[in-house]
Amino acid sequence: MAAAERGALTDARRYLQAMTRIKSGTLGLLEPLYWWAEAAVARAEGQLTTATTALHRAVEGYSAMNALALVQFALADLAEVTAIAGDWGAAASAAQRAEDNARCTGAPVHQTLYLQATAWALIGLGRREASTQAALRAVEGFSSRGYVLLAARAR
């Protein structure tokens, strides 16, 4: 995922291919991570439909494992990618799931990820001022907890 975010797409694809060559023939617990990484690469390549599908798989995989912390990060990415793709209903749905998940975990970082997802969804509703406020609250939440990279991304 880091390679894709740095723009090193050839390396990112090579890493993804290496993940699929695991000797057991199955990714098992790594499968949701694979889909999340696939989404990061697809997004960087401008393939938003592929990224959306992969993020849905990551969210469902982590949900099946009850890995709520990882679900929240994938939901924030899903809200962002679907908003960028113009699928405002999907962005709103991801934000709603992020709210429900944040309520379940009670973790401050999950509340902040929910704000980030909400900021993306609000754009589609034409509520730019509310979106800006949610994004600024997310930046503040990430910054105050030392999540510098998340704060920069929320900007």
mmCIF file of C-alpha atoms in Angstrom:
data_model
loop_
_atom_site.group_PDB
_atom_site.id
_atom_site.type_symbol
_atom_site.label_atom_id
_atom_site.label_comp_id
_atom_site.label_asym_id
_atom_site.label_seq_id
_atom_site.Cartn_x
_atom_site.Cartn_y
_atom_site.Cartn_z
ATOM 1 C CA MET A 1 0.000 0.000 0.000
ATOM 2 C CA ALA A 2 2.847 2.361 0.801
ATOM 3 C CA ALA A 3 4.379 1.767 -2.630
ATOM 4 C CA ALA A 4 1.074 2.688 -4.300
ATOM 5 C CA GLU A 5 0.721 5.822 -2.184
ATOM 6 C CA ARG A 6 4.274 6.846 -3.157
ATOM 7 C CA GLY A 7 3.401 6.329 -6.828
ATOM 8 C CA ALA A 8 5.684 3.307 -7.227
ATOM 9 C CA LEU A 9 2.967 1.343 -9.022
ATOM 10 C CA THR A 10 5.283 -1.218 -10.634
ATOM 11 C CA ASP A 11 6.649 -2.146 -7.208
ATOM 12 C CA ALA A 12 3.147 -2.146 -5.729
ATOM 13 C CA ARG A 13 1.878 -4.601 -8.382
ATOM 14 C CA ARG A 14 4.950 -6.798 -7.838
ATOM 15 C CA TYR A 15 4.251 -6.914 -4.089
ATOM 16 C CA LEU A 16 0.626 -7.851 -4.710
ATOM 17 C CA GLN A 17 1.689 -10.656 -7.051
ATOM 18 C CA ALA A 18 4.126 -11.910 -4.419
ATOM 19 C CA MET A 19 1.280 -12.117 -1.890
ATOM 20 C CA THR A 20 -0.638 -14.438 -4.182
ATOM 21 C CA ARG A 21 2.326 -16.833 -4.473
ATOM 22 C CA ILE A 22 2.081 -17.973 -0.852
ATOM 23 C CA LYS A 23 2.835 -21.712 -0.704
ATOM 24 C CA SER A 24 -0.384 -22.656 1.055
ATOM 25 C CA GLY A 25 -2.320 -21.418 -1.960
ATOM 26 C CA THR A 26 -4.597 -19.305 0.197
ATOM 27 C CA LEU A 27 -4.106 -15.951 1.816
ATOM 28 C CA GLY A 28 -6.243 -16.839 4.827
ATOM 29 C CA LEU A 29 -6.095 -14.042 7.375
ATOM 30 C CA LEU A 30 -4.146 -11.895 4.909
ATOM 31 C CA GLU A 31 -6.941 -11.860 2.341
ATOM 32 C CA PRO A 32 -8.604 -8.614 3.526
ATOM 33 C CA LEU A 33 -5.174 -6.960 3.613
ATOM 34 C CA TYR A 34 -4.586 -8.125 0.046
ATOM 35 C CA TRP A 35 -7.888 -6.556 -1.079
ATOM 36 C CA TRP A 36 -7.102 -3.336 0.770
ATOM 37 C CA ALA A 37 -3.683 -3.168 -0.916
ATOM 38 C CA GLU A 38 -5.294 -3.997 -4.275
ATOM 39 C CA ALA A 39 -7.630 -1.062 -3.723
ATOM 40 C CA ALA A 40 -4.726 1.289 -2.986
ATOM 41 C CA VAL A 41 -2.988 0.263 -6.204
ATOM 42 C CA ALA A 42 -6.183 0.443 -8.291
ATOM 43 C CA ARG A 43 -6.972 3.885 -6.902
ATOM 44 C CA ALA A 44 -3.469 5.116 -7.714
ATOM 45 C CA GLU A 45 -3.952 3.788 -11.243
ATOM 46 C CA GLY A 46 -7.262 5.646 -11.527
ATOM 47 C CA GLN A 47 -9.341 2.451 -11.541
ATOM 48 C CA LEU A 48 -11.967 3.595 -9.056
ATOM 49 C CA THR A 49 -14.466 0.795 -9.767
ATOM 50 C CA THR A 50 -11.802 -1.830 -9.095
ATOM 51 C CA ALA A 51 -10.719 0.045 -5.968
ATOM 52 C CA THR A 52 -14.300 0.188 -4.719
ATOM 53 C CA THR A 53 -14.848 -3.535 -5.268
ATOM 54 C CA ALA A 54 -11.592 -4.385 -3.521
ATOM 55 C CA LEU A 55 -12.424 -2.137 -0.557
ATOM 56 C CA HIS A 56 -15.832 -3.777 -0.202
ATOM 57 C CA ARG A 57 -14.058 -7.148 -0.070
ATOM 58 C CA ALA A 58 -11.607 -5.839 2.534
ATOM 59 C CA VAL A 59 -14.428 -4.426 4.688
ATOM 60 C CA GLU A 60 -16.405 -7.662 4.484
ATOM 61 C CA GLY A 61 -13.327 -9.775 5.196
ATOM 62 C CA TYR A 62 -12.373 -7.766 8.260
ATOM 63 C CA SER A 63 -16.019 -7.719 9.388
ATOM 64 C CA ALA A 64 -16.173 -11.511 9.168
ATOM 65 C CA MET A 65 -13.088 -11.633 11.415
ATOM 66 C CA ASN A 66 -14.646 -9.066 13.759
ATOM 67 C CA ALA A 67 -11.518 -6.949 13.231
ATOM 68 C CA LEU A 68 -13.407 -3.724 13.870
ATOM 69 C CA ALA A 69 -10.285 -1.563 14.066
ATOM 70 C CA LEU A 70 -9.240 -2.537 10.558
ATOM 71 C CA VAL A 71 -12.809 -2.293 9.283
ATOM 72 C CA GLN A 72 -12.829 1.374 10.292
ATOM 73 C CA PHE A 73 -9.713 2.249 8.305
ATOM 74 C CA ALA A 74 -11.039 0.423 5.234
ATOM 75 C CA LEU A 75 -14.434 2.160 5.569
ATOM 76 C CA ALA A 76 -12.761 5.575 5.605
ATOM 77 C CA ASP A 77 -10.946 4.644 2.396
ATOM 78 C CA LEU A 78 -14.180 3.311 0.904
ATOM 79 C CA ALA A 79 -16.024 6.570 1.631
ATOM 80 C CA GLU A 80 -13.221 8.528 0.004
ATOM 81 C CA VAL A 81 -12.931 6.372 -3.125
ATOM 82 C CA THR A 82 -16.681 6.198 -3.720
ATOM 83 C CA ALA A 83 -17.014 9.956 -3.236
ATOM 84 C CA ILE A 84 -14.237 10.601 -5.729
ATOM 85 C CA ALA A 85 -16.009 8.223 -8.130
ATOM 86 C CA GLY A 86 -19.217 10.231 -7.668
ATOM 87 C CA ASP A 87 -21.126 7.387 -5.999
ATOM 88 C CA TRP A 88 -22.534 9.524 -3.217
ATOM 89 C CA GLY A 89 -24.929 6.869 -1.967
ATOM 90 C CA ALA A 90 -22.058 4.439 -1.433
ATOM 91 C CA ALA A 91 -20.017 7.164 0.271
ATOM 92 C CA ALA A 92 -22.926 7.899 2.622
ATOM 93 C CA SER A 93 -23.381 4.182 3.305
ATOM 94 C CA ALA A 94 -19.688 3.797 4.154
ATOM 95 C CA ALA A 95 -19.881 6.821 6.463
ATOM 96 C CA GLN A 96 -22.953 5.344 8.186
ATOM 97 C CA ARG A 97 -21.168 2.038 8.709
ATOM 98 C CA ALA A 98 -18.156 3.953 10.020
ATOM 99 C CA GLU A 99 -20.409 5.730 12.518
ATOM 100 C CA ASP A 100 -21.910 2.428 13.682
ATOM 101 C CA ASN A 101 -18.476 0.847 13.948
ATOM 102 C CA ALA A 102 -17.038 3.816 15.856
ATOM 103 C CA ARG A 103 -19.933 3.588 18.295
ATOM 104 C CA CYS A 104 -19.150 -0.118 18.835
ATOM 105 C CA THR A 105 -15.447 0.346 19.468
ATOM 106 C CA GLY A 106 -15.576 3.684 21.275
ATOM 107 C CA ALA A 107 -11.976 4.318 20.202
ATOM 108 C CA PRO A 108 -11.161 7.988 19.618
ATOM 109 C CA VAL A 109 -9.241 7.248 16.406
ATOM 110 C CA HIS A 110 -12.312 5.405 15.077
ATOM 111 C CA GLN A 111 -14.473 8.423 15.874
ATOM 112 C CA THR A 112 -12.019 10.535 13.915
ATOM 113 C CA LEU A 113 -12.032 8.132 10.961
ATOM 114 C CA TYR A 114 -15.821 8.385 11.029
ATOM 115 C CA LEU A 115 -15.505 12.184 10.762
ATOM 116 C CA GLN A 116 -13.210 11.758 7.772
ATOM 117 C CA ALA A 117 -15.671 9.391 6.064
ATOM 118 C CA THR A 118 -18.511 11.795 6.831
ATOM 119 C CA ALA A 119 -16.614 14.696 5.290
ATOM 120 C CA TRP A 120 -16.448 12.796 1.998
ATOM 121 C CA ALA A 121 -20.127 11.818 2.128
ATOM 122 C CA LEU A 122 -21.266 15.381 2.874
ATOM 123 C CA ILE A 123 -19.671 16.659 -0.328
ATOM 124 C CA GLY A 124 -22.159 14.567 -2.293
ATOM 125 C CA LEU A 125 -25.034 16.079 -0.392
ATOM 126 C CA GLY A 126 -23.896 19.541 -1.440
ATOM 127 C CA ARG A 127 -23.054 20.383 2.159
ATOM 128 C CA ARG A 128 -19.572 21.766 1.571
ATOM 129 C CA GLU A 129 -19.433 23.822 4.782
ATOM 130 C CA ALA A 130 -20.439 20.818 6.911
ATOM 131 C CA SER A 131 -17.924 18.698 4.986
ATOM 132 C CA THR A 132 -15.184 21.229 5.649
ATOM 133 C CA GLN A 133 -16.024 21.296 9.356
ATOM 134 C CA ALA A 134 -15.983 17.471 9.588
ATOM 135 C CA ALA A 135 -12.647 17.352 7.748
ATOM 136 C CA LEU A 136 -11.139 20.010 10.019
ATOM 137 C CA ARG A 137 -12.325 18.111 13.096
ATOM 138 C CA ALA A 138 -10.750 14.962 11.646
ATOM 139 C CA VAL A 139 -7.443 16.762 11.061
ATOM 140 C CA GLU A 140 -7.529 18.055 14.647
ATOM 141 C CA GLY A 141 -8.426 14.615 16.014
ATOM 142 C CA PHE A 142 -5.623 12.894 14.133
ATOM 143 C CA SER A 143 -3.096 15.624 14.955
ATOM 144 C CA SER A 144 -3.898 15.672 18.669
ATOM 145 C CA ARG A 145 -3.345 11.917 18.868
ATOM 146 C CA GLY A 146 -0.087 11.907 16.938
ATOM 147 C CA TYR A 147 -1.457 10.432 13.705
ATOM 148 C CA VAL A 148 0.522 12.815 11.515
ATOM 149 C CA LEU A 149 0.060 10.908 8.258
ATOM 150 C CA LEU A 150 -3.679 10.525 8.794
ATOM 151 C CA ALA A 151 -3.936 14.229 9.596
ATOM 152 C CA ALA A 152 -2.098 15.113 6.394
ATOM 153 C CA ARG A 153 -4.358 12.848 4.363
ATOM 154 C CA ALA A 154 -7.495 14.324 5.941
ATOM 155 C CA ARG A 155 -6.390 17.781 4.839
#
